[in-house]
Coordinates of C-alpha atoms in Angstrom, one line a residue:
Chain A
M194 CA -35.1 22.5 8.9
G195 CA -36.5 19.9 6.4
V196 CA -38.6 20.2 3.5
E197 CA -42.0 20.4 5.8
Q198 CA -41.3 23.8 7.6
K199 CA -40.6 25.1 4.4
L200 CA -43.7 23.9 2.5
G201 CA -46.1 24.4 5.9
N202 CA -49.5 22.5 6.0
M203 CA -49.1 22.2 1.5
G204 CA -49.0 18.4 2.1
I205 CA -48.6 17.7 -1.3
V206 CA -45.1 18.0 -3.2
T207 CA -45.1 17.4 -7.0
A208 CA -41.9 16.5 -8.7
K209 CA -41.2 13.8 -11.7
L210 CA -40.9 10.5 -10.3
E211 CA -37.5 10.3 -12.8
D212 CA -36.5 13.2 -10.5
V213 CA -37.1 12.1 -7.2
V214 CA -35.7 8.3 -7.8
N215 CA -32.4 9.7 -9.0
W216 CA -32.3 12.5 -6.3
A217 CA -32.5 9.1 -3.6
R218 CA -30.0 7.0 -5.6
T219 CA -27.4 9.4 -5.3
K220 CA -28.2 10.6 -1.9
A221 CA -27.6 6.7 -0.7
M222 CA -24.9 5.2 -2.9
W223 CA -22.8 2.5 -1.2
P224 CA -19.9 1.6 -2.3
M225 CA -18.5 -1.7 -2.5
L226 CA -15.7 -2.1 0.3
F227 CA -13.1 -3.6 -1.8
G228 CA -9.4 -2.6 -2.4
L229 CA -7.0 -4.1 -5.0
A230 CA -4.0 -1.9 -4.4
C231 CA -2.2 1.6 -4.2
C232 CA -5.7 3.2 -5.0
A233 CA -7.0 1.4 -2.1
I234 CA -5.3 3.6 0.0
E235 CA -6.4 6.5 -1.2
M236 CA -9.7 5.8 -1.3
M237 CA -9.2 4.8 2.6
A238 CA -7.6 8.2 3.0
A239 CA -10.8 9.7 0.5
Q240 CA -12.9 8.0 3.7
A241 CA -11.0 9.5 6.7
A242 CA -11.1 12.8 8.5
N243 CA -9.3 15.1 5.9
Y244 CA -11.6 14.5 3.0
D245 CA -14.5 12.9 4.7
M246 CA -16.1 11.3 1.8
S247 CA -19.6 11.2 3.7
R248 CA -20.0 14.8 3.2
F249 CA -21.5 13.2 0.0
G250 CA -23.4 10.6 1.5
M251 CA -20.7 7.9 0.5
E252 CA -19.7 6.8 3.8
L253 CA -21.3 3.7 4.1
M254 CA -19.1 1.1 2.7
R255 CA -20.6 -2.6 2.3
A256 CA -18.3 -5.6 2.5
S257 CA -20.8 -7.4 0.6
P258 CA -21.6 -6.8 -3.2
R259 CA -25.1 -7.7 -2.7
Q260 CA -25.6 -4.6 -0.4
S261 CA -23.8 -2.1 -2.7
D262 CA -24.6 -0.1 -5.6
L263 CA -21.4 1.3 -6.7
M264 CA -18.0 -0.7 -7.3
I265 CA -14.8 1.7 -7.0
V266 CA -11.9 -0.3 -9.0
A267 CA -9.3 0.7 -6.7
G268 CA -6.4 -0.4 -8.7
R269 CA -4.9 -2.7 -10.8
V270 CA -6.5 -5.8 -11.9
S271 CA -4.7 -9.0 -12.5
R272 CA -5.8 -11.7 -15.0
K273 CA -6.4 -14.1 -12.2
M274 CA -8.7 -11.1 -10.2
A275 CA -10.4 -10.1 -13.4
P276 CA -12.7 -13.6 -12.5
V277 CA -13.6 -12.6 -9.1
L278 CA -14.3 -9.1 -10.2
R279 CA -16.6 -10.0 -12.6
R280 CA -18.4 -12.4 -10.1
L281 CA -18.4 -9.7 -7.6
Y282 CA -20.0 -7.1 -10.1
D283 CA -22.4 -9.7 -11.0
Q284 CA -23.8 -9.9 -7.8
M285 CA -24.4 -6.4 -6.9
P286 CA -27.9 -5.7 -7.4
D287 CA -29.4 -3.0 -10.2
P288 CA -28.8 -0.3 -11.0
K289 CA -24.9 -0.7 -10.1
W290 CA -22.2 1.5 -11.4
V291 CA -18.5 1.4 -11.6
I292 CA -16.1 3.9 -11.4
A293 CA -12.4 2.5 -12.5
M294 CA -10.2 4.3 -9.8
G295 CA -6.6 5.3 -11.3
D296 CA -4.9 4.8 -14.3
C297 CA -4.6 1.0 -14.1
S298 CA -7.8 0.0 -13.9
S299 CA -8.7 2.6 -16.3
C300 CA -6.3 1.8 -18.6
G301 CA -3.8 -0.4 -17.8
G302 CA -1.4 2.4 -16.7
V303 CA 2.3 1.4 -15.8
F304 CA 1.8 -1.8 -16.0
N305 CA 2.3 -2.8 -19.9
N306 CA 2.9 -6.4 -19.5
Y307 CA 1.1 -9.8 -19.3
A308 CA -0.4 -9.8 -15.8
I309 CA -2.5 -6.5 -15.5
V310 CA -5.8 -6.4 -17.3
P311 CA -5.2 -3.6 -19.4
G312 CA -8.6 -1.2 -18.5
V313 CA -11.1 -2.8 -15.9
D314 CA -13.7 -1.9 -18.9
E315 CA -12.4 -5.0 -20.6
V316 CA -14.0 -6.8 -17.8
V317 CA -17.0 -4.8 -16.6
P318 CA -19.0 -1.8 -17.7
V319 CA -17.1 1.5 -16.7
D320 CA -19.3 4.8 -15.9
V321 CA -16.5 7.4 -14.6
Y322 CA -12.8 6.7 -15.2
V323 CA -10.4 8.6 -12.6
A324 CA -7.1 9.5 -13.8
G325 CA -4.1 9.4 -11.8
C326 CA -1.7 7.1 -10.2
P327 CA -3.1 7.2 -7.7
P328 CA -5.6 9.8 -7.8
R329 CA -5.7 12.3 -5.0
P330 CA -8.8 12.1 -2.9
E331 CA -10.1 15.2 -4.8
G332 CA -9.8 13.4 -7.7
L333 CA -12.1 10.5 -6.1
I334 CA -14.8 12.7 -5.1
H335 CA -14.5 14.8 -8.1
G336 CA -15.2 11.0 -9.8
I337 CA -17.8 10.2 -7.5
L338 CA -19.5 13.7 -8.1
T339 CA -19.7 13.1 -11.6
L340 CA -21.1 10.0 -11.2
H341 CA -23.7 11.7 -9.5
E342 CA -24.9 14.2 -12.1
K343 CA -24.5 11.0 -14.5
V344 CA -27.5 9.8 -12.4
R345 CA -29.3 13.1 -11.8
N346 CA -29.8 13.0 -15.5
Q347 CA -31.0 9.5 -16.2
K348 CA -33.9 8.3 -17.8
L349 CA -36.0 5.7 -15.7
R350 CA -36.9 4.1 -19.3
D351 CA -33.2 3.4 -19.7
W352 CA -33.6 1.3 -16.7
A353 CA -37.2 -0.3 -18.0
Chain B
M228 CA -5.8 -8.8 -27.4
P229 CA -6.3 -12.2 -25.7
E230 CA -9.6 -13.2 -24.4
I231 CA -10.1 -13.3 -20.9
N232 CA -11.7 -15.8 -19.0
T233 CA -14.6 -14.4 -16.8
H234 CA -15.5 -18.1 -15.6
I235 CA -14.4 -19.6 -12.1
D236 CA -13.5 -23.2 -13.4
E237 CA -14.7 -25.0 -10.2
S238 CA -11.6 -27.8 -11.4
M239 CA -9.4 -25.2 -9.9
L240 CA -10.3 -25.8 -6.4
D241 CA -9.3 -29.9 -7.2
G242 CA -6.0 -28.6 -6.6
I243 CA -6.6 -27.5 -2.7
T244 CA -7.5 -31.6 -1.9
R245 CA -3.6 -32.3 -1.4
L246 CA -3.5 -29.1 1.1
V247 CA -6.2 -29.9 3.8
T248 CA -6.3 -32.8 6.1
E249 CA -8.2 -36.1 5.8
D250 CA -10.9 -34.9 8.1
A251 CA -12.1 -32.3 5.5
I252 CA -12.4 -34.6 2.9
E253 CA -14.2 -36.6 4.7
G254 CA -16.2 -34.2 6.0
K255 CA -15.6 -34.0 9.5
T256 CA -14.3 -30.2 9.5
M257 CA -15.6 -27.5 7.3
L258 CA -13.7 -26.2 4.8
L259 CA -14.4 -21.7 4.5
N260 CA -13.3 -19.5 1.8
M261 CA -11.9 -15.8 3.2
G262 CA -11.4 -13.3 0.4
P263 CA -10.2 -12.5 -2.2
Q264 CA -13.0 -9.7 -1.5
H265 CA -13.0 -9.7 2.6
P266 CA -12.6 -6.2 4.3
S267 CA -9.8 -7.6 6.7
T268 CA -7.4 -9.2 4.2
H269 CA -6.0 -5.9 3.5
G270 CA -6.1 -6.3 0.0
V271 CA -6.9 -9.3 -2.5
L272 CA -5.8 -12.2 -0.3
R273 CA -7.5 -15.4 -0.7
L274 CA -7.7 -17.6 2.5
L275 CA -9.1 -21.0 2.4
L276 CA -9.8 -22.1 6.4
E277 CA -9.9 -25.6 7.7
L278 CA -12.2 -25.3 10.7
D279 CA -13.7 -27.5 13.5
G280 CA -16.6 -25.5 15.0
E281 CA -15.1 -22.0 15.4
F282 CA -11.5 -23.2 15.9
V283 CA -9.2 -22.5 13.0
V284 CA -7.4 -25.8 11.9
N285 CA -5.5 -24.9 9.1
V286 CA -4.7 -21.7 7.0
I287 CA -3.8 -21.9 3.6
P288 CA -2.9 -18.6 1.8
D289 CA -3.9 -17.9 -2.0
I290 CA -1.8 -15.6 -3.4
G291 CA -1.4 -13.7 -6.8
F292 CA -4.4 -12.0 -7.2
L293 CA -2.3 -9.0 -7.3
H294 CA 0.5 -10.3 -9.4
T295 CA 1.7 -7.3 -11.4
G296 CA 5.0 -8.7 -13.4
V297 CA 7.2 -6.0 -11.8
E298 CA 10.5 -8.0 -12.0
K299 CA 10.1 -8.8 -15.9
H300 CA 8.3 -5.6 -16.2
M301 CA 11.8 -3.9 -14.7
E302 CA 13.8 -6.0 -17.2
Y303 CA 12.0 -3.9 -20.3
K304 CA 12.8 -0.4 -18.7
T305 CA 16.4 1.3 -18.3
F306 CA 17.8 1.3 -14.7
E307 CA 16.4 5.0 -14.1
K308 CA 13.4 4.4 -15.5
A309 CA 12.4 1.4 -13.3
V310 CA 12.2 3.5 -10.2
V311 CA 8.8 3.9 -11.2
M312 CA 8.0 0.4 -10.9
T313 CA 9.3 0.0 -7.6
D314 CA 7.2 2.4 -6.2
R315 CA 4.1 0.2 -7.0
L316 CA 5.4 -2.9 -5.0
D317 CA 4.8 -2.4 -1.5
Y318 CA 2.6 0.7 -1.9
L319 CA 2.9 1.9 1.6
N320 CA 6.5 1.8 1.5
N321 CA 7.1 3.5 -1.7
I322 CA 10.2 5.5 -0.6
G323 CA 11.6 2.2 0.7
N324 CA 11.4 0.2 -2.4
N325 CA 13.3 3.5 -4.4
L326 CA 15.9 2.9 -1.6
V327 CA 16.8 -0.1 -1.7
Y328 CA 16.4 -0.2 -5.4
C329 CA 18.6 2.7 -6.1
L330 CA 21.5 1.2 -3.6
A331 CA 21.6 -1.7 -5.3
V332 CA 21.9 -0.3 -8.6
E333 CA 24.4 2.1 -6.8
K334 CA 26.4 -0.7 -5.7
L335 CA 26.5 -2.4 -9.4
V336 CA 27.8 0.2 -11.0
D337 CA 29.4 1.7 -7.8
L338 CA 28.3 5.1 -7.9
D339 CA 28.8 7.6 -5.2
V340 CA 25.6 9.8 -3.1
P341 CA 26.4 12.8 -2.2
P342 CA 26.1 12.8 2.0
R343 CA 23.0 16.0 1.9
A344 CA 21.1 13.2 -0.1
Q345 CA 22.0 10.2 2.0
A346 CA 20.4 12.5 5.1
I347 CA 17.3 13.4 2.9
R348 CA 17.2 9.7 2.2
V349 CA 16.9 8.6 5.9
I350 CA 14.4 11.4 6.8
L351 CA 12.0 10.5 4.4
T352 CA 12.8 6.7 4.7
E353 CA 11.8 6.9 8.3
L354 CA 8.7 9.2 7.8
Q355 CA 7.6 6.8 5.4
R356 CA 8.0 4.0 8.1
I357 CA 5.8 6.2 10.4
S358 CA 3.2 6.6 7.7
S359 CA 3.4 2.6 7.3
H360 CA 2.4 2.0 10.4
L361 CA -0.2 4.6 10.8
V362 CA -1.9 2.8 7.9
W363 CA -1.4 -0.5 10.1
L364 CA -2.4 0.9 13.2
G365 CA -5.8 2.3 11.3
T366 CA -6.6 -0.7 9.6
H367 CA -5.6 -3.1 12.7
A368 CA -7.8 -1.2 15.1
L369 CA -10.5 -0.9 12.3
D370 CA -10.4 -4.8 12.0
L371 CA -10.8 -4.9 15.9
A372 CA -13.7 -2.8 16.0
A373 CA -11.6 0.8 17.0
M374 CA -13.3 3.0 14.4
S375 CA -11.6 6.5 15.6
V376 CA -8.4 5.2 15.7
F377 CA -8.3 5.1 11.3
L378 CA -9.9 8.4 11.7
Y379 CA -6.9 9.7 13.9
C380 CA -4.3 7.7 12.3
F381 CA -5.0 8.9 8.8
R382 CA -5.1 12.6 9.9
E383 CA -1.4 12.6 10.5
R384 CA -0.6 10.5 7.7
E385 CA -1.6 13.2 5.6
M386 CA 0.8 15.8 6.7
I387 CA 3.3 13.1 6.2
L388 CA 1.8 12.9 2.4
D389 CA 1.9 16.5 2.2
I390 CA 5.7 16.2 2.8
M391 CA 6.0 13.9 0.1
E392 CA 4.3 16.0 -2.5
M393 CA 6.4 19.1 -1.4
C394 CA 9.4 17.2 -2.2
S395 CA 8.2 15.2 -5.2
G396 CA 4.8 16.3 -6.5
Q397 CA 3.3 13.2 -6.0
R398 CA 1.6 12.1 -2.3
M399 CA 2.4 8.4 -2.9
M400 CA 4.3 7.3 -6.1
T401 CA 7.1 9.5 -5.0
S402 CA 9.8 8.1 -7.5
Y403 CA 12.2 10.7 -5.4
F404 CA 15.4 9.0 -5.2
R405 CA 17.1 8.3 -8.0
P406 CA 20.6 6.4 -8.7
G407 CA 22.8 8.7 -7.7
G408 CA 20.9 11.0 -5.1
L409 CA 17.6 12.3 -5.4
W410 CA 16.0 13.6 -8.1
R411 CA 16.2 17.2 -7.3
D412 CA 16.9 18.8 -3.6
V413 CA 14.0 19.3 -1.3
P414 CA 12.1 22.8 -1.5
I415 CA 13.1 25.5 1.0
E416 CA 9.9 24.8 3.2
F417 CA 10.5 21.2 4.0
E418 CA 12.5 22.0 6.9
D419 CA 9.8 23.8 8.6
A420 CA 7.1 20.9 7.7
V421 CA 9.0 18.0 8.9
R422 CA 10.0 20.1 12.5
Q423 CA 6.1 21.0 12.3
F424 CA 5.5 17.2 12.3
L425 CA 8.1 16.3 14.6
R426 CA 6.7 18.9 17.2
I427 CA 3.1 17.2 16.9
F428 CA 3.3 13.9 16.7
P429 CA 5.5 12.4 19.9
A430 CA 1.7 13.7 21.8
R431 CA -0.2 12.1 18.7
I432 CA 1.5 8.5 19.4
D433 CA 0.4 9.2 23.2
E434 CA -3.0 9.6 21.9
Y435 CA -3.4 6.4 20.0
E436 CA -1.7 4.6 22.7
A437 CA -4.5 5.9 25.2
L438 CA -7.2 5.0 22.9
L439 CA -5.6 1.4 22.8
T440 CA -2.8 0.3 24.9
K441 CA -4.9 -0.4 28.2
N442 CA -8.3 -0.6 26.8
P443 CA -9.7 -3.8 27.9
L444 CA -11.5 -4.5 24.8
F445 CA -8.1 -4.4 22.4
L446 CA -6.4 -6.4 25.4
E447 CA -8.6 -8.8 25.1
R448 CA -8.4 -9.2 21.7
T449 CA -4.5 -9.0 21.3
Q450 CA -3.1 -10.3 24.6
H451 CA -2.0 -14.3 24.1
V452 CA -3.1 -14.3 20.5
G453 CA -1.3 -15.4 17.9
V454 CA 2.1 -16.0 19.8
L455 CA 5.4 -16.3 18.0
K456 CA 8.4 -17.7 19.2
A457 CA 11.7 -16.6 18.8
E458 CA 13.0 -20.0 17.1
D459 CA 9.6 -20.2 14.9
A460 CA 10.6 -16.7 13.5
I461 CA 13.9 -17.4 12.4
R462 CA 12.8 -20.8 11.1
W463 CA 10.2 -19.0 9.2
G464 CA 12.6 -16.4 8.0
V465 CA 10.0 -13.8 9.7
T466 CA 11.9 -10.4 10.1
G467 CA 10.8 -6.6 11.0
P468 CA 8.7 -5.5 13.8
S469 CA 7.1 -9.1 14.3
L470 CA 10.6 -10.6 14.9
R471 CA 11.5 -8.1 17.3
A472 CA 8.5 -8.4 19.4
S473 CA 9.8 -11.6 19.8
G474 CA 12.6 -11.2 20.9
V475 CA 15.3 -11.0 18.2
A476 CA 16.9 -7.6 18.3
H477 CA 17.5 -8.1 14.6
D478 CA 17.5 -4.7 12.8
L479 CA 19.3 -4.1 9.2
R480 CA 19.8 -0.3 10.3
K481 CA 22.2 -1.5 13.2
V482 CA 23.4 -4.9 11.5
R483 CA 24.3 -3.8 8.2
P484 CA 23.6 0.0 8.6
Y485 CA 23.2 1.6 4.8
S486 CA 23.0 5.6 3.8
G487 CA 24.8 6.7 7.2
Y488 CA 22.6 5.0 9.5
E489 CA 25.7 4.4 11.7
Q490 CA 25.5 7.7 12.3
Y491 CA 22.4 8.1 14.2
D492 CA 21.8 6.9 17.8
F493 CA 18.5 4.6 17.7
D494 CA 17.2 2.1 20.3
I495 CA 15.6 -1.3 18.6
P496 CA 12.6 -2.0 20.3
T497 CA 12.0 -5.6 21.4
H498 CA 9.2 -7.5 23.6
T499 CA 9.5 -11.1 24.9
D500 CA 6.1 -12.1 24.5
G501 CA 5.6 -12.8 21.0
D502 CA 2.0 -12.0 20.8
T503 CA 0.0 -9.6 18.6
Y504 CA 0.1 -7.0 21.9
A505 CA 3.9 -7.5 21.9
R506 CA 3.9 -6.5 18.0
Y507 CA 1.9 -3.5 18.8
L508 CA 3.7 -2.3 21.4
V509 CA 7.3 -2.6 19.2
R510 CA 5.4 -1.2 16.3
M511 CA 4.6 2.0 18.6
E512 CA 7.9 2.4 19.7
E513 CA 9.6 2.0 16.3
M514 CA 7.6 5.3 15.4
R515 CA 9.3 7.3 18.2
Q516 CA 12.3 5.8 17.6
S517 CA 12.1 7.1 13.7
L518 CA 11.6 10.3 15.0
R519 CA 14.3 10.7 17.1
I520 CA 16.1 9.5 13.1
V521 CA 14.4 12.3 11.6
Q522 CA 15.5 14.8 14.6
Q523 CA 19.1 13.8 14.6
A524 CA 19.2 13.3 10.7
L525 CA 17.2 16.8 10.2
D526 CA 19.6 19.0 13.2
K527 CA 23.0 18.1 11.2
L528 CA 21.8 18.0 7.5
P529 CA 24.4 18.8 5.4
Y530 CA 24.5 21.5 2.6
G531 CA 25.8 20.4 -0.8
P532 CA 24.6 18.5 -4.1
T533 CA 21.7 15.6 -3.8
R534 CA 22.9 14.1 -6.7
S535 CA 26.2 12.6 -7.5
N536 CA 28.5 14.7 -10.2
N537 CA 29.2 11.4 -12.4
R538 CA 27.9 12.2 -15.5
K539 CA 28.5 8.8 -17.5
F540 CA 25.4 8.0 -14.8
V541 CA 23.6 11.1 -13.9
P542 CA 22.1 13.6 -16.3
P543 CA 23.5 17.3 -16.0
P544 CA 21.5 20.3 -14.8
R545 CA 19.6 21.8 -17.4
S546 CA 21.2 25.3 -16.6
E547 CA 24.5 23.1 -18.1
L548 CA 22.6 22.2 -21.4
G549 CA 22.8 25.3 -22.9
H550 CA 26.7 25.9 -22.9
S551 CA 28.2 22.6 -22.6
M552 CA 28.0 20.5 -26.0
E553 CA 29.6 18.0 -23.7
A554 CA 26.2 18.2 -21.0
V555 CA 24.0 17.9 -24.1
I556 CA 25.7 14.8 -25.2
H557 CA 25.4 13.0 -22.0
H558 CA 22.2 13.9 -21.7
F559 CA 21.6 12.2 -24.6
K560 CA 22.8 9.5 -24.1
L561 CA 21.7 8.9 -20.9
F562 CA 17.6 9.8 -22.0
T563 CA 18.0 7.5 -24.7
E564 CA 20.0 4.5 -24.1
G565 CA 20.4 5.0 -20.8
F566 CA 23.9 4.4 -18.6
P567 CA 25.2 0.5 -19.0
A568 CA 26.2 -1.5 -15.6
P569 CA 29.1 -4.0 -15.6
K570 CA 28.5 -7.8 -15.1
G571 CA 27.5 -9.1 -12.1
A572 CA 25.3 -9.5 -9.7
V573 CA 24.6 -7.4 -6.2
Y574 CA 22.2 -8.2 -3.3
V575 CA 21.2 -5.1 -1.1
A576 CA 18.9 -5.4 1.9
V577 CA 17.5 -2.3 3.8
E578 CA 14.9 -2.4 6.7
S579 CA 11.8 -1.9 5.5
P580 CA 8.4 -1.3 7.9
R581 CA 7.8 -4.7 7.3
G582 CA 10.9 -6.6 7.6
E583 CA 14.1 -7.2 5.4
L584 CA 13.7 -5.5 1.8
G585 CA 16.2 -7.2 -0.3
V586 CA 17.1 -6.2 -3.9
Y587 CA 19.0 -9.2 -6.0
L588 CA 20.2 -7.0 -9.3
E589 CA 21.9 -8.9 -12.2
G590 CA 24.1 -6.5 -14.8
D591 CA 24.6 -8.1 -18.1
G592 CA 27.2 -5.1 -19.5
G593 CA 23.7 -3.5 -21.3
P594 CA 21.4 -0.5 -20.0
K595 CA 18.8 -2.9 -18.6
P596 CA 18.4 -5.2 -15.4
Y597 CA 19.0 -8.8 -16.6
R598 CA 17.5 -10.2 -13.9
I599 CA 15.8 -8.5 -10.9
H600 CA 14.3 -10.2 -7.8
W601 CA 12.9 -8.8 -4.8
R602 CA 12.9 -10.4 -1.3
T603 CA 10.2 -9.0 0.1
P604 CA 9.8 -9.3 3.8
S605 CA 5.4 -9.8 3.7
F606 CA 5.6 -13.2 1.5
A607 CA 7.7 -14.3 4.3
N608 CA 5.8 -13.1 7.2
L609 CA 2.5 -14.4 5.6
Q610 CA 3.9 -17.9 5.7
V611 CA 3.7 -17.7 9.6
L612 CA 0.1 -17.0 9.5
K613 CA -0.6 -20.7 9.4
L614 CA 1.4 -21.3 12.5
L615 CA -0.1 -18.3 14.2
A616 CA -4.0 -19.1 13.3
K617 CA -3.9 -22.9 14.4
G618 CA -6.3 -23.5 17.5
H619 CA -7.5 -19.8 17.7
L620 CA -11.3 -18.4 16.9
V621 CA -12.3 -17.1 12.9
A622 CA -12.4 -14.1 14.3
D623 CA -9.1 -13.8 16.2
L624 CA -7.3 -14.3 12.1
V625 CA -8.7 -10.8 11.5
A626 CA -6.7 -9.8 14.4
L627 CA -3.6 -11.6 13.0
I628 CA -3.8 -10.6 9.5
G629 CA -3.6 -7.3 10.7
T630 CA -0.5 -7.9 13.3
I631 CA 1.6 -9.7 10.7
D632 CA 1.0 -6.4 8.8
I633 CA 1.2 -7.6 5.2
V634 CA 0.9 -5.7 1.6
L635 CA -0.5 -7.6 -1.3
G636 CA 1.7 -5.7 -3.3
D637 CA 4.3 -6.9 -1.5
I638 CA 3.9 -10.3 -1.7
D639 CA 2.4 -11.1 -5.2
R640 CA 5.0 -8.6 -6.8

């Protein structure tokens, strides 16, 4: 039941390149398998059977930053971790996106102290912030869908 | 805002030269970095491995990538407000952290806890133990390439999280236990939900066991891997299921009962082999024993208040504020200043899913802790990794990190 049955023998589909590229990017966005703290457990729950993130083409978590498009910063980022996180971000190939999952990575959360970076946007650029401590798996999925929407509206000339 | 250094200084690595053998510096053995971003380190643990070919010569854990400053941060919060920090230490055992902190505060200020609150505390702590073991089982099996176990475990874990959410409004960071009892009584649906879980879960444990216990691939990966002798375990301060799998029947719920654990009839599962498989069997049996405790506690759950009636430490119920001036004064005092604790220090320990979780709490007469220190089981259990991994293959290290069941939030605090 693919597009070829619908279109019969027409053979040609016209679309804007932008739309096709953005569509492809949202349908196979590989997140990095990278959990920091409590939110990582909810990220795992979002991957597991009850919430099943693979419904949105997100099931393939890559352990290597070089194979991933999306970094989900799941948890609090300590000052010792910040350089490592930045290095991981730098190792990801373009185009790449970042979701700050949870209050700690969005703004420091309850940890207003010496050890925790007050928001991961001090270290890497963030596309979507997901609130909650930790966010429910639905919250993360909503964040991901918001990111997909952002990607669908991206212009090719922004990347050039 | 101080500038955050995003550059890794290579000179930071100089410190490790003392830790590895001469062979590594001469280049006879190989140094390999594992983590902090590695799928099987269960968080942000960095391990420096010294390898002779495929065999592990030495493991040097580098911790602190999740250092949160919780102990210092708690000194700036009143005793009641500090409860929220405890959830985030060991994030698989939130309820247990609440419990040990509340027990410490209650011991310090000499506060009573009503029997109904104690029974609910036991029920929720044991459910949390099951949920923690489920995450352990799922990730441990996932590390050993048994993907489906992970999906099954998280399915049942959702049931427990639903019960937590029903009671406290939050799935994980519940902050449900407060000094003097509970935040509020459990809702009316609680009993049915727990009974439903008790009905379903024993068959589900059998299901996990059917997948793993006699699975030849699993046996190959776990039997005789990482053998921990009883005397080594005691010498390194290992507690919890890892200690019991080495043949030492030490469980704080039996040895030093708290919250009324002495009323319940349960066994301490032990094993003598001390290998990864034995630790697996012990944890599986522990889940069954937890179910027994929950069943007993639920059957004789007493009625009554769920929070102490001592107005000096516990805020009055909302309904009293309308007609009692005294209640308003207490409410105002407790929420602006907090309650003072006497000078002195206490140490309270409970059996967390990982072992002895202790709190050392010192009061200085003020409404905030003067010093609080957490004796966390993962920190002690991690130290033994070096001993376990010696002579094993790198691939076995993945099984070993899983089997000691560490939580990095618990280690780094």
